[in-house]
Amino acid sequence: MNKPASKPDLDSIVLDKPMFDPKAYRLDDEQAGLIAKARELAQANFAGRAAKWDTEATFPLENYKDLHKAGLLGISIPKANGGSGAGYQTYSLAAAEIGRYCGATALTWNMHVCSTLWSGPLADDLDMDDQMRAEQHRRRAIHYKRIVEDGAIYSQPFSEGGAAAAGGVAFGTEAKPVKGGWIVNGKKIFASLSGFADYYGVLCTEVAEGEKASRRNTLYLAISAKSEGVSVVGDWDPLGMRGTVSRTLIFKDVFVPEDAALMPRGVYFQAAMRWPHMFLTLSPTYVGLAQASYDFTVKYLRGEIPGMPPVKRRMYPTKQIAVAQMQIKLEQLKSIWFQAVTEACANPSKEQVLRAYAAQYTVMEGANELAALAIRTCGGQAMLKTLPLERIYRDSRCGALMLPWTAELCLDRIGREALYEAGEKDE
Ligand SMILES: Cc1cc2nc3c(=O)[nH]c(=O)nc-3n(C[C@H](O)[C@H](O)[C@H](O)COP(=O)(O)OP(=O)(O)OC[C@H]3O[C@@H](n4cnc5c(N)ncnc54)[C@H](O)[C@@H]3O)c2cc1C
């Protein structure tokens, strides 16, 4: 069951308008309600705390308590399991609203929600025989109950520092099948929520004695942070997204029971092949950051930033042109992205896949370009650390680096897949 919504202090603030107006974007009332809930909570509670997580590079645990109370930890958990049953588009729009006020919360919430979105509505689109599907439903119910009832937090540590997270080779983290489960050994870098997630949703390769590692045998296991042999090492002092606390995770002879599987054998590989939009889910955070840069600039030039002298700068033609350029860029970014998240499905057409890469590229590069334009337009006082813009600038720089769809890899894929049909070679 969803917990009653927490009550953000809505009386003391003027609520921002939604980034995607429900009427203009043809969202139904249920979607609009969930997205509004995320926006109101983030504006009322997360915006004011964001500087703290950034300065201290600490995890926004307080925000997670609010997300649990508001029922948003289970946003994409099916209603039958006590969640809100949000599909891909609704989740993405809600995440963008959170990213508008706290990038680190939105990015880590993405890791958490994807554990449920991928094992839930996305997995429902994939091929499984009846027995396998029944087993999948039984297992995921265990995970969903923990989230909905206990507020358990899940993360997604995939990256290893080699070619695996880009989809090139099998994950080096290996799961050896043993009676009742697996023994897992390996290392994950940039593991957001390290030390704070209750379960690490690890991608690893199942390798039986004498077998060779294959991407087809990728397993998606939710490993309890309390398991013997799990440790968090290294420090975390990056340029941006500091509240994600993406330290290194080590798994040393960790026993993982069968029920830890978030997807049955072979299903993650099938998802990666047939549901490519699963890798677009890091983008909503950065759509929110793009909107935040624009919102800040308009407020700043109108002399409406709280705590700043009410000096207006909007009368200068150069400022007006800069805002016009930002608005055009923001609209372009939101339009392609909205289309891409709206059409996410199993077995998309080639055109839809190319558009998804283009949307990811446009958002991840565009968010930082908008932040840079905002700083140039607003001027020196706007980048002081007492204001959010310089944090937005640093946070937005991180988007293009996220594997497997980094900005470089999107270009790489668009060029290759536009020029070659599957299996085509030059000689
Ligand atoms: C704030 C933050 C939070 C993160 N959180 C998580 C998380 O929770 N879970 C997680 O799994 N990862 C996470 N990551 C990691 C992220 O997805 C990347 O894995 C990481 O940034 C890769 O860094 P790298 O230097 O090892 O990349 P490398 O693999 O060294 O690649 C460097 C660059 O080369 C390019 N490149 C890579 N492979 C190829 C190729 N085959 N062909 C052409 N070009 C290529 C890419 O553009 C890439 O950016 C996070 C990263 C950041 C910045």
Tab-separated table of C-alpha atoms and ligand atoms in Angstrom:
chain	number	residue	atom	x	y	z
A	1	MET	CA	0.000	0.000	0.000
A	2	ASN	CA	1.165	3.533	-0.734
A	3	LYS	CA	1.886	5.565	2.344
A	4	PRO	CA	-0.060	8.846	2.721
A	5	ALA	CA	1.611	11.726	0.887
A	6	SER	CA	4.007	13.774	2.989
A	7	LYS	CA	2.990	17.376	3.363
A	8	PRO	CA	5.560	19.722	1.890
A	9	ASP	CA	5.362	23.278	3.167
A	10	LEU	CA	3.395	24.495	0.172
A	11	ASP	CA	1.830	27.524	1.836
A	12	SER	CA	5.107	29.399	2.117
A	13	ILE	CA	6.080	29.171	-1.577
A	14	VAL	CA	4.717	30.185	-4.931
A	15	LEU	CA	4.598	26.951	-6.893
A	16	ASP	CA	6.335	26.847	-10.272
A	17	LYS	CA	4.330	25.852	-13.313
A	18	PRO	CA	4.808	22.293	-14.606
A	19	MET	CA	7.563	21.862	-17.197
A	20	PHE	CA	5.139	19.885	-19.347
A	21	ASP	CA	1.668	21.377	-19.052
A	22	PRO	CA	-0.757	18.411	-18.801
A	23	LYS	CA	-3.212	19.914	-21.276
A	24	ALA	CA	-0.657	20.944	-23.871
A	25	TYR	CA	1.148	17.588	-23.620
A	26	ARG	CA	-2.058	15.541	-23.383
A	27	LEU	CA	-1.365	13.909	-20.022
A	28	ASP	CA	-4.227	12.299	-18.135
A	29	ASP	CA	-5.236	13.345	-14.619
A	30	GLU	CA	-3.481	10.456	-12.933
A	31	GLN	CA	-0.203	11.243	-14.681
A	32	ALA	CA	-0.541	14.940	-13.990
A	33	GLY	CA	-1.215	14.215	-10.306
A	34	LEU	CA	1.899	12.077	-9.862
A	35	ILE	CA	4.111	14.535	-11.719
A	36	ALA	CA	2.726	17.451	-9.708
A	37	LYS	CA	3.380	15.552	-6.493
A	38	ALA	CA	7.045	15.136	-7.477
A	39	ARG	CA	7.367	18.800	-8.477
A	40	GLU	CA	5.760	20.151	-5.328
A	41	LEU	CA	7.835	17.951	-3.031
A	42	ALA	CA	11.053	18.845	-4.861
A	43	GLN	CA	10.364	22.581	-4.915
A	44	ALA	CA	9.175	22.753	-1.309
A	45	ASN	CA	11.668	20.384	0.314
A	46	PHE	CA	14.555	19.435	-1.979
A	47	ALA	CA	15.503	22.805	-3.506
A	48	GLY	CA	16.443	24.288	-0.151
A	49	ARG	CA	18.551	21.288	0.837
A	50	ALA	CA	20.409	20.835	-2.451
A	51	ALA	CA	23.361	23.089	-1.563
A	52	LYS	CA	24.077	21.037	1.562
A	53	TRP	CA	24.439	17.697	-0.241
A	54	ASP	CA	26.575	19.399	-2.871
A	55	THR	CA	28.917	21.181	-0.447
A	56	GLU	CA	29.383	18.187	1.799
A	57	ALA	CA	29.196	15.545	-0.980
A	58	THR	CA	26.724	13.655	1.198
A	59	PHE	CA	23.739	11.563	0.183
A	60	PRO	CA	20.261	13.202	0.358
A	61	LEU	CA	18.866	10.662	2.814
A	62	GLU	CA	16.322	13.161	4.174
A	63	ASN	CA	14.868	13.526	0.646
A	64	TYR	CA	14.518	9.752	0.410
A	65	LYS	CA	12.483	9.711	3.609
A	66	ASP	CA	10.183	12.296	1.986
A	67	LEU	CA	10.012	10.284	-1.250
A	68	HIS	CA	8.990	7.218	0.728
A	69	LYS	CA	6.331	9.101	2.674
A	70	ALA	CA	4.950	10.537	-0.564
A	71	GLY	CA	4.744	7.061	-2.128
A	72	LEU	CA	7.282	8.072	-4.780
A	73	LEU	CA	9.817	5.316	-4.061
A	74	GLY	CA	7.200	3.017	-5.565
A	75	ILE	CA	6.145	5.267	-8.440
A	76	SER	CA	6.731	2.571	-11.087
A	77	ILE	CA	5.812	-0.429	-8.972
A	78	PRO	CA	2.592	-1.994	-10.308
A	79	LYS	CA	-0.569	-1.017	-8.433
A	80	ALA	CA	-1.177	-4.683	-7.638
A	81	ASN	CA	2.035	-4.554	-5.588
A	82	GLY	CA	1.102	-1.341	-3.745
A	83	GLY	CA	2.861	1.122	-6.051
A	84	SER	CA	1.561	3.925	-8.248
A	85	GLY	CA	1.926	1.981	-11.500
A	86	ALA	CA	3.599	4.811	-13.415
A	87	GLY	CA	4.848	3.859	-16.856
A	88	TYR	CA	7.988	5.052	-18.566
A	89	GLN	CA	6.652	8.434	-19.708
A	90	THR	CA	5.082	9.382	-16.373
A	91	TYR	CA	8.203	8.406	-14.459
A	92	SER	CA	10.401	10.413	-16.848
A	93	LEU	CA	8.313	13.562	-16.504
A	94	ALA	CA	8.241	13.262	-12.701
A	95	ALA	CA	12.021	12.748	-12.623
A	96	ALA	CA	12.579	15.834	-14.754
A	97	GLU	CA	10.614	17.878	-12.214
A	98	ILE	CA	12.821	16.575	-9.400
A	99	GLY	CA	15.986	17.297	-11.417
A	100	ARG	CA	14.834	20.889	-11.735
A	101	TYR	CA	15.346	21.368	-7.982
A	102	CYS	CA	18.014	18.817	-6.997
A	103	GLY	CA	20.109	17.033	-9.619
A	104	ALA	CA	21.681	14.519	-7.247
A	105	THR	CA	18.315	13.447	-5.855
A	106	ALA	CA	16.841	13.000	-9.342
A	107	LEU	CA	19.853	11.049	-10.616
A	108	THR	CA	19.949	8.668	-7.673
A	109	TRP	CA	16.158	8.328	-7.668
A	110	ASN	CA	16.562	7.256	-11.291
A	111	MET	CA	18.817	4.357	-10.264
A	112	HIS	CA	16.279	3.355	-7.624
A	113	VAL	CA	13.176	3.660	-9.811
A	114	CYS	CA	14.784	1.848	-12.743
A	115	SER	CA	15.200	-1.234	-10.559
A	116	THR	CA	11.390	-1.332	-10.458
A	117	LEU	CA	10.655	0.008	-13.950
A	118	TRP	CA	12.943	-2.528	-15.628
A	119	SER	CA	11.774	-5.466	-13.542
A	120	GLY	CA	8.152	-4.260	-13.831
A	121	PRO	CA	6.468	-2.737	-16.902
A	122	LEU	CA	9.554	-3.146	-19.086
A	123	ALA	CA	10.034	-6.838	-18.263
A	124	ASP	CA	6.311	-7.389	-18.884
A	125	ASP	CA	6.981	-6.507	-22.544
A	126	LEU	CA	9.632	-9.220	-22.930
A	127	ASP	CA	9.340	-12.885	-23.856
A	128	MET	CA	9.155	-15.355	-20.986
A	129	ASP	CA	7.350	-18.682	-20.758
A	130	ASP	CA	4.519	-18.947	-18.215
A	131	GLN	CA	6.639	-20.574	-15.543
A	132	MET	CA	9.419	-18.047	-15.901
A	133	ARG	CA	6.966	-15.139	-15.783
A	134	ALA	CA	5.241	-16.514	-12.680
A	135	GLU	CA	8.630	-16.868	-10.982
A	136	GLN	CA	9.562	-13.308	-12.044
A	137	HIS	CA	6.345	-11.960	-10.553
A	138	ARG	CA	6.887	-13.872	-7.310
A	139	ARG	CA	10.430	-12.576	-6.946
A	140	ARG	CA	9.817	-8.977	-7.848
A	141	ALA	CA	6.963	-8.867	-5.319
A	142	ILE	CA	9.571	-9.461	-2.597
A	143	HIS	CA	11.577	-6.452	-3.754
A	144	TYR	CA	8.522	-4.253	-4.230
A	145	LYS	CA	7.210	-5.034	-0.741
A	146	ARG	CA	10.502	-3.921	0.788
A	147	ILE	CA	10.348	-0.656	-1.114
A	148	VAL	CA	6.702	0.184	-0.536
A	149	GLU	CA	6.494	-0.915	3.090
A	150	ASP	CA	9.995	-0.388	4.465
A	151	GLY	CA	11.298	2.380	2.207
A	152	ALA	CA	14.162	0.210	0.961
A	153	ILE	CA	16.449	2.039	-1.493
A	154	TYR	CA	17.884	0.277	-4.555
A	155	SER	CA	20.857	1.376	-6.670
A	156	GLN	CA	22.277	0.372	-10.061
A	157	PRO	CA	26.038	-0.111	-10.008
A	158	PHE	CA	26.939	-1.309	-13.524
A	159	SER	CA	30.157	0.552	-14.396
A	160	GLU	CA	33.446	-1.266	-13.993
A	161	GLY	CA	35.928	1.029	-15.717
A	162	GLY	CA	36.249	-1.258	-18.761
A	163	ALA	CA	34.142	-1.757	-21.889
A	164	ALA	CA	31.284	-3.647	-20.172
A	165	ALA	CA	29.100	-0.673	-19.168
A	166	ALA	CA	29.245	0.562	-22.787
A	167	GLY	CA	27.801	-2.820	-23.811
A	168	GLY	CA	31.004	-4.011	-25.515
A	169	VAL	CA	31.919	-7.063	-23.448
A	170	ALA	CA	30.552	-9.203	-20.610
A	171	PHE	CA	30.649	-7.695	-17.117
A	172	GLY	CA	33.794	-8.616	-15.213
A	173	THR	CA	31.821	-8.999	-12.006
A	174	GLU	CA	31.036	-12.709	-11.996
A	175	ALA	CA	28.336	-14.819	-10.343
A	176	LYS	CA	29.220	-18.481	-9.877
A	177	PRO	CA	26.098	-20.655	-9.536
A	178	VAL	CA	25.973	-22.573	-6.255
A	179	LYS	CA	23.190	-24.343	-4.373
A	180	GLY	CA	20.405	-21.805	-3.659
A	181	GLY	CA	22.036	-18.882	-5.456
A	182	TRP	CA	25.385	-17.491	-6.556
A	183	ILE	CA	28.772	-16.454	-5.230
A	184	VAL	CA	29.565	-12.989	-6.574
A	185	ASN	CA	33.032	-11.466	-6.978
A	186	GLY	CA	33.902	-8.159	-8.598
A	187	LYS	CA	34.173	-4.405	-8.431
A	188	LYS	CA	31.873	-1.550	-9.504
A	189	ILE	CA	33.097	2.036	-9.919
A	190	PHE	CA	30.992	5.208	-9.778
A	191	ALA	CA	28.391	3.255	-7.809
A	192	SER	CA	25.907	5.995	-6.867
A	193	LEU	CA	24.187	5.577	-3.461
A	194	SER	CA	27.155	3.569	-2.150
A	195	GLY	CA	26.830	3.127	1.563
A	196	PHE	CA	23.224	4.384	1.465
A	197	ALA	CA	21.300	1.950	-0.743
A	198	ASP	CA	19.849	-1.063	1.024
A	199	TYR	CA	20.241	-3.178	-2.130
A	200	TYR	CA	22.770	-2.820	-4.938
A	201	GLY	CA	21.198	-3.839	-8.280
A	202	VAL	CA	24.323	-5.323	-9.780
A	203	LEU	CA	24.803	-6.439	-13.369
A	204	CYS	CA	27.142	-9.407	-13.436
A	205	THR	CA	27.936	-12.378	-15.629
A	206	GLU	CA	26.850	-15.859	-14.625
A	207	VAL	CA	29.823	-18.101	-15.275
A	208	ALA	CA	29.643	-21.787	-14.405
A	209	GLU	CA	32.841	-23.787	-13.817
A	210	GLY	CA	34.755	-24.166	-17.102
A	211	GLU	CA	32.479	-21.804	-19.092
A	212	LYS	CA	33.485	-18.601	-20.893
A	213	ALA	CA	31.881	-15.284	-19.922
A	214	SER	CA	29.148	-14.131	-22.319
A	215	ARG	CA	26.944	-11.008	-22.387
A	216	ARG	CA	23.969	-13.324	-22.930
A	217	ASN	CA	24.460	-14.606	-19.397
A	218	THR	CA	24.165	-11.218	-17.714
A	219	LEU	CA	22.317	-11.398	-14.406
A	220	TYR	CA	20.634	-8.492	-12.644
A	221	LEU	CA	20.893	-9.174	-8.913
A	222	ALA	CA	19.790	-7.012	-5.975
A	223	ILE	CA	22.547	-7.662	-3.464
A	224	SER	CA	21.844	-6.695	0.129
A	225	ALA	CA	24.251	-4.011	1.361
A	226	LYS	CA	24.470	-6.003	4.585
A	227	SER	CA	25.769	-9.170	2.902
A	228	GLU	CA	29.078	-10.482	4.102
A	229	GLY	CA	31.811	-9.579	1.616
A	230	VAL	CA	30.272	-6.300	0.406
A	231	SER	CA	32.369	-3.193	1.045
A	232	VAL	CA	32.467	0.450	-0.063
A	233	VAL	CA	35.909	1.911	-0.689
A	234	GLY	CA	37.533	5.094	-1.984
A	235	ASP	CA	36.485	8.697	-1.627
A	236	TRP	CA	34.030	10.868	-3.559
A	237	ASP	CA	35.030	14.426	-4.329
A	238	PRO	CA	33.910	15.117	-7.923
A	239	LEU	CA	33.112	18.235	-9.947
A	240	GLY	CA	29.341	17.782	-9.928
A	241	MET	CA	26.513	15.500	-8.830
A	242	ARG	CA	28.302	15.388	-5.510
A	243	GLY	CA	25.276	14.170	-3.571
A	244	THR	CA	25.206	10.927	-5.551
A	245	VAL	CA	28.100	9.552	-3.453
A	246	SER	CA	29.282	7.302	-6.279
A	247	ARG	CA	32.120	5.460	-4.543
A	248	THR	CA	33.566	2.033	-5.389
A	249	LEU	CA	31.830	-1.196	-4.409
A	250	ILE	CA	33.697	-4.429	-3.836
A	251	PHE	CA	32.092	-7.882	-3.802
A	252	LYS	CA	34.295	-10.577	-2.316
A	253	ASP	CA	32.812	-14.077	-2.255
A	254	VAL	CA	29.337	-12.694	-1.562
A	255	PHE	CA	26.607	-15.314	-1.360
A	256	VAL	CA	23.501	-14.049	-3.162
A	257	PRO	CA	20.260	-16.028	-2.841
A	258	GLU	CA	18.137	-16.890	-5.918
A	259	ASP	CA	15.346	-14.507	-4.897
A	260	ALA	CA	17.766	-11.596	-5.340
A	261	ALA	CA	17.324	-11.827	-9.123
A	262	LEU	CA	15.451	-8.755	-10.420
A	263	MET	CA	15.122	-10.434	-13.820
A	264	PRO	CA	15.279	-14.131	-14.761
A	265	ARG	CA	18.242	-15.556	-16.663
A	266	GLY	CA	18.615	-14.104	-20.160
A	267	VAL	CA	16.030	-11.367	-19.668
A	268	TYR	CA	18.448	-8.476	-19.087
A	269	PHE	CA	20.213	-9.310	-22.361
A	270	GLN	CA	16.839	-9.448	-24.102
A	271	ALA	CA	15.901	-6.072	-22.593
A	272	ALA	CA	19.158	-4.455	-23.738
A	273	MET	CA	18.535	-5.730	-27.283
A	274	ARG	CA	14.785	-5.108	-27.542
A	275	TRP	CA	14.011	-2.203	-25.190
A	276	PRO	CA	16.818	0.291	-25.926
A	277	HIS	CA	15.020	3.231	-24.303
A	278	MET	CA	15.945	1.636	-20.978
A	279	PHE	CA	19.245	3.496	-21.390
A	280	LEU	CA	17.542	6.854	-21.897
A	281	THR	CA	16.411	6.940	-18.270
A	282	LEU	CA	19.381	9.023	-17.088
A	283	SER	CA	18.211	11.945	-19.216
A	284	PRO	CA	15.175	13.248	-17.227
A	285	THR	CA	17.447	14.647	-14.500
A	286	TYR	CA	19.232	16.765	-17.095
A	287	VAL	CA	16.006	17.979	-18.718
A	288	GLY	CA	15.179	19.295	-15.247
A	289	LEU	CA	18.584	20.981	-14.964
A	290	ALA	CA	18.090	22.611	-18.391
A	291	GLN	CA	14.757	24.018	-17.241
A	292	ALA	CA	16.359	25.197	-13.985
A	293	SER	CA	18.980	27.252	-15.872
A	294	TYR	CA	16.283	28.920	-17.917
A	295	ASP	CA	14.003	29.539	-14.908
A	296	PHE	CA	16.909	31.055	-12.996
A	297	THR	CA	17.846	33.384	-15.854
A	298	VAL	CA	14.314	34.712	-16.277
A	299	LYS	CA	13.929	35.311	-12.541
A	300	TYR	CA	17.376	36.902	-12.285
A	301	LEU	CA	16.858	39.320	-15.153
A	302	ARG	CA	13.457	40.260	-13.711
A	303	GLY	CA	15.118	40.946	-10.333
A	304	GLU	CA	13.128	38.212	-8.591
A	305	ILE	CA	15.780	35.954	-7.061
A	306	PRO	CA	15.045	35.601	-3.331
A	307	GLY	CA	17.803	37.137	-1.223
A	308	MET	CA	19.175	39.260	-4.089
A	309	PRO	CA	18.560	42.992	-4.495
A	310	PRO	CA	15.558	43.459	-6.849
A	311	VAL	CA	17.707	44.849	-9.674
A	312	LYS	CA	16.129	44.399	-13.097
A	313	ARG	CA	18.353	43.649	-16.081
A	314	ARG	CA	15.685	42.629	-18.551
A	315	MET	CA	15.606	45.936	-20.479
A	316	TYR	CA	18.912	45.326	-22.310
A	317	PRO	CA	18.440	43.965	-25.859
A	318	THR	CA	21.459	41.643	-25.446
A	319	LYS	CA	19.768	40.001	-22.446
A	320	GLN	CA	16.510	39.631	-24.323
A	321	ILE	CA	18.281	37.943	-27.237
A	322	ALA	CA	20.158	35.627	-24.890
A	323	VAL	CA	16.891	34.595	-23.210
A	324	ALA	CA	15.309	34.049	-26.614
A	325	GLN	CA	18.224	31.779	-27.573
A	326	MET	CA	17.858	29.874	-24.316
A	327	GLN	CA	14.112	29.483	-24.748
A	328	ILE	CA	14.562	28.116	-28.287
A	329	LYS	CA	17.224	25.658	-27.120
A	330	LEU	CA	15.084	24.560	-24.183
A	331	GLU	CA	12.006	24.038	-26.356
A	332	GLN	CA	14.021	22.016	-28.886
A	333	LEU	CA	15.490	19.875	-26.115
A	334	LYS	CA	12.137	19.279	-24.410
A	335	SER	CA	10.349	18.518	-27.689
A	336	ILE	CA	12.658	15.783	-28.949
A	337	TRP	CA	12.944	14.339	-25.460
A	338	PHE	CA	9.185	14.291	-24.865
A	339	GLN	CA	8.673	12.489	-28.163
A	340	ALA	CA	11.388	9.944	-27.328
A	341	VAL	CA	10.075	9.129	-23.841
A	342	THR	CA	6.507	8.982	-25.153
A	343	GLU	CA	7.308	6.394	-27.819
A	344	ALA	CA	9.568	4.173	-25.648
A	345	CYS	CA	8.511	0.554	-26.228
A	346	ALA	CA	9.726	-2.943	-27.005
A	347	ASN	CA	11.098	-3.432	-30.526
A	348	PRO	CA	11.157	0.234	-31.561
A	349	SER	CA	11.708	1.098	-35.227
A	350	LYS	CA	15.138	2.157	-36.435
A	351	GLU	CA	13.889	5.752	-36.647
A	352	GLN	CA	12.718	5.631	-33.023
A	353	VAL	CA	16.061	4.270	-31.844
A	354	LEU	CA	17.976	6.977	-33.724
A	355	ARG	CA	15.633	9.557	-32.187
A	356	ALA	CA	16.290	8.162	-28.698
A	357	TYR	CA	20.071	8.578	-29.209
A	358	ALA	CA	19.478	12.067	-30.614
A	359	ALA	CA	17.286	12.953	-27.620
A	360	GLN	CA	19.920	11.717	-25.168
A	361	TYR	CA	22.654	13.675	-26.959
A	362	THR	CA	20.528	16.824	-27.194
A	363	VAL	CA	19.608	16.739	-23.510
A	364	MET	CA	23.012	15.817	-22.110
A	365	GLU	CA	24.946	18.380	-24.141
A	366	GLY	CA	22.126	20.952	-24.164
A	367	ALA	CA	21.682	21.041	-20.379
A	368	ASN	CA	25.262	22.154	-19.892
A	369	GLU	CA	25.109	24.592	-22.820
A	370	LEU	CA	22.041	26.212	-21.254
A	371	ALA	CA	23.777	26.470	-17.881
A	372	ALA	CA	26.806	28.111	-19.542
A	373	LEU	CA	24.541	30.568	-21.385
A	374	ALA	CA	22.731	31.337	-18.125
A	375	ILE	CA	25.995	32.226	-16.381
A	376	ARG	CA	27.168	34.386	-19.291
A	377	THR	CA	23.838	36.189	-19.466
A	378	CYS	CA	23.263	36.753	-15.770
A	379	GLY	CA	26.867	37.695	-15.001
A	380	GLY	CA	29.357	37.333	-12.165
A	381	GLN	CA	27.062	37.702	-9.175
A	382	ALA	CA	24.895	34.859	-10.505
A	383	MET	CA	27.675	32.289	-10.169
A	384	LEU	CA	28.322	32.853	-6.491
A	385	LYS	CA	27.970	29.700	-4.454
A	386	THR	CA	25.093	31.193	-2.494
A	387	LEU	CA	22.960	30.700	-5.644
A	388	PRO	CA	22.074	27.415	-7.399
A	389	LEU	CA	23.347	28.285	-10.881
A	390	GLU	CA	26.982	27.291	-10.446
A	391	ARG	CA	25.871	23.939	-8.982
A	392	ILE	CA	23.515	23.430	-11.923
A	393	TYR	CA	26.455	24.182	-14.247
A	394	ARG	CA	28.657	21.561	-12.561
A	395	ASP	CA	25.885	18.958	-12.236
A	396	SER	CA	24.863	19.373	-15.872
A	397	ARG	CA	28.444	18.715	-17.044
A	398	CYS	CA	28.139	15.102	-15.825
A	399	GLY	CA	25.261	14.028	-18.085
A	400	ALA	CA	27.254	13.487	-21.265
A	401	LEU	CA	29.572	11.082	-19.411
A	402	MET	CA	26.971	8.529	-18.408
A	403	LEU	CA	27.444	5.128	-20.042
A	404	PRO	CA	26.246	3.377	-22.069
A	405	TRP	CA	24.868	6.394	-23.948
A	406	THR	CA	27.583	9.020	-23.478
A	407	ALA	CA	27.393	11.946	-25.932
A	408	GLU	CA	30.320	10.426	-27.863
A	409	LEU	CA	28.743	6.996	-28.031
A	410	CYS	CA	25.420	8.481	-29.191
A	411	LEU	CA	27.209	10.157	-32.100
A	412	ASP	CA	29.056	6.939	-32.805
A	413	ARG	CA	25.842	4.893	-32.874
A	414	ILE	CA	23.779	7.406	-34.864
A	415	GLY	CA	26.433	7.641	-37.569
A	416	ARG	CA	26.946	3.888	-37.837
A	417	GLU	CA	23.307	2.835	-37.582
A	418	ALA	CA	22.159	5.516	-40.027
A	419	LEU	CA	24.655	4.358	-42.635
A	420	TYR	CA	24.545	0.589	-42.138
A	421	GLU	CA	21.590	-1.776	-41.869
A	422	ALA	CA	21.930	-4.632	-39.344
A	423	GLY	CA	24.605	-7.076	-40.498
A	424	GLU	CA	25.778	-4.904	-43.445
A	425	LYS	CA	29.508	-4.763	-44.161
A	426	ASP	CA	31.611	-2.977	-46.760
A	427	GLU	CA	33.431	-5.994	-48.103
B	1	LIG	C1	27.841	11.556	-11.190
B	1	LIG	C2	27.977	10.191	-11.778
B	1	LIG	C3	27.220	9.163	-11.255
B	1	LIG	C4	27.333	7.886	-11.783
B	1	LIG	N1	26.576	6.876	-11.254
B	1	LIG	C5	26.663	5.632	-11.770
B	1	LIG	C6	25.908	4.546	-11.242
B	1	LIG	O1	25.130	4.705	-10.280
B	1	LIG	N2	26.038	3.335	-11.790
B	1	LIG	C7	26.866	3.125	-12.818
B	1	LIG	O2	26.916	2.010	-13.286
B	1	LIG	N3	27.625	4.093	-13.327
B	1	LIG	C8	27.535	5.347	-12.836
B	1	LIG	N4	28.315	6.354	-13.358
B	1	LIG	C9	29.358	6.006	-14.312
B	1	LIG	C10	29.125	6.372	-15.750
B	1	LIG	O3	27.994	5.753	-16.300
B	1	LIG	C11	30.331	5.943	-16.535
B	1	LIG	O4	30.528	4.567	-16.395
B	1	LIG	C12	31.570	6.611	-16.102
B	1	LIG	O5	31.416	7.994	-16.140
B	1	LIG	C13	32.622	6.128	-17.099
B	1	LIG	O6	33.771	6.742	-16.862
B	1	LIG	P1	35.130	6.207	-17.516
B	1	LIG	O7	36.050	7.346	-17.404
B	1	LIG	O8	35.532	4.928	-16.891
B	1	LIG	O9	34.728	5.925	-19.005
B	1	LIG	P2	35.545	5.149	-20.118
B	1	LIG	O10	34.963	3.796	-20.287
B	1	LIG	O11	37.001	5.295	-19.864
B	1	LIG	O12	35.156	5.996	-21.374
B	1	LIG	C14	35.602	7.338	-21.551
B	1	LIG	C15	34.806	7.918	-22.665
B	1	LIG	O13	35.163	7.225	-23.875
B	1	LIG	C16	34.011	6.952	-24.644
B	1	LIG	N5	33.892	5.512	-24.915
B	1	LIG	C17	33.770	4.506	-24.027
B	1	LIG	N6	33.661	3.326	-24.656
B	1	LIG	C18	33.741	3.597	-25.971
B	1	LIG	C19	33.684	2.801	-27.160
B	1	LIG	N7	33.521	1.476	-27.098
B	1	LIG	N8	33.771	3.441	-28.357
B	1	LIG	C20	33.919	4.767	-28.429
B	1	LIG	N9	33.981	5.571	-27.341
B	1	LIG	C21	33.886	4.989	-26.141
B	1	LIG	C22	32.813	7.434	-23.879
B	1	LIG	O14	32.338	8.644	-24.438
B	1	LIG	C23	33.305	7.689	-22.486
B	1	LIG	O15	32.718	8.840	-21.898
B	1	LIG	C24	28.210	7.649	-12.846
B	1	LIG	C25	28.969	8.694	-13.378
B	1	LIG	C26	28.859	9.954	-12.877
B	1	LIG	C27	29.676	11.052	-13.483
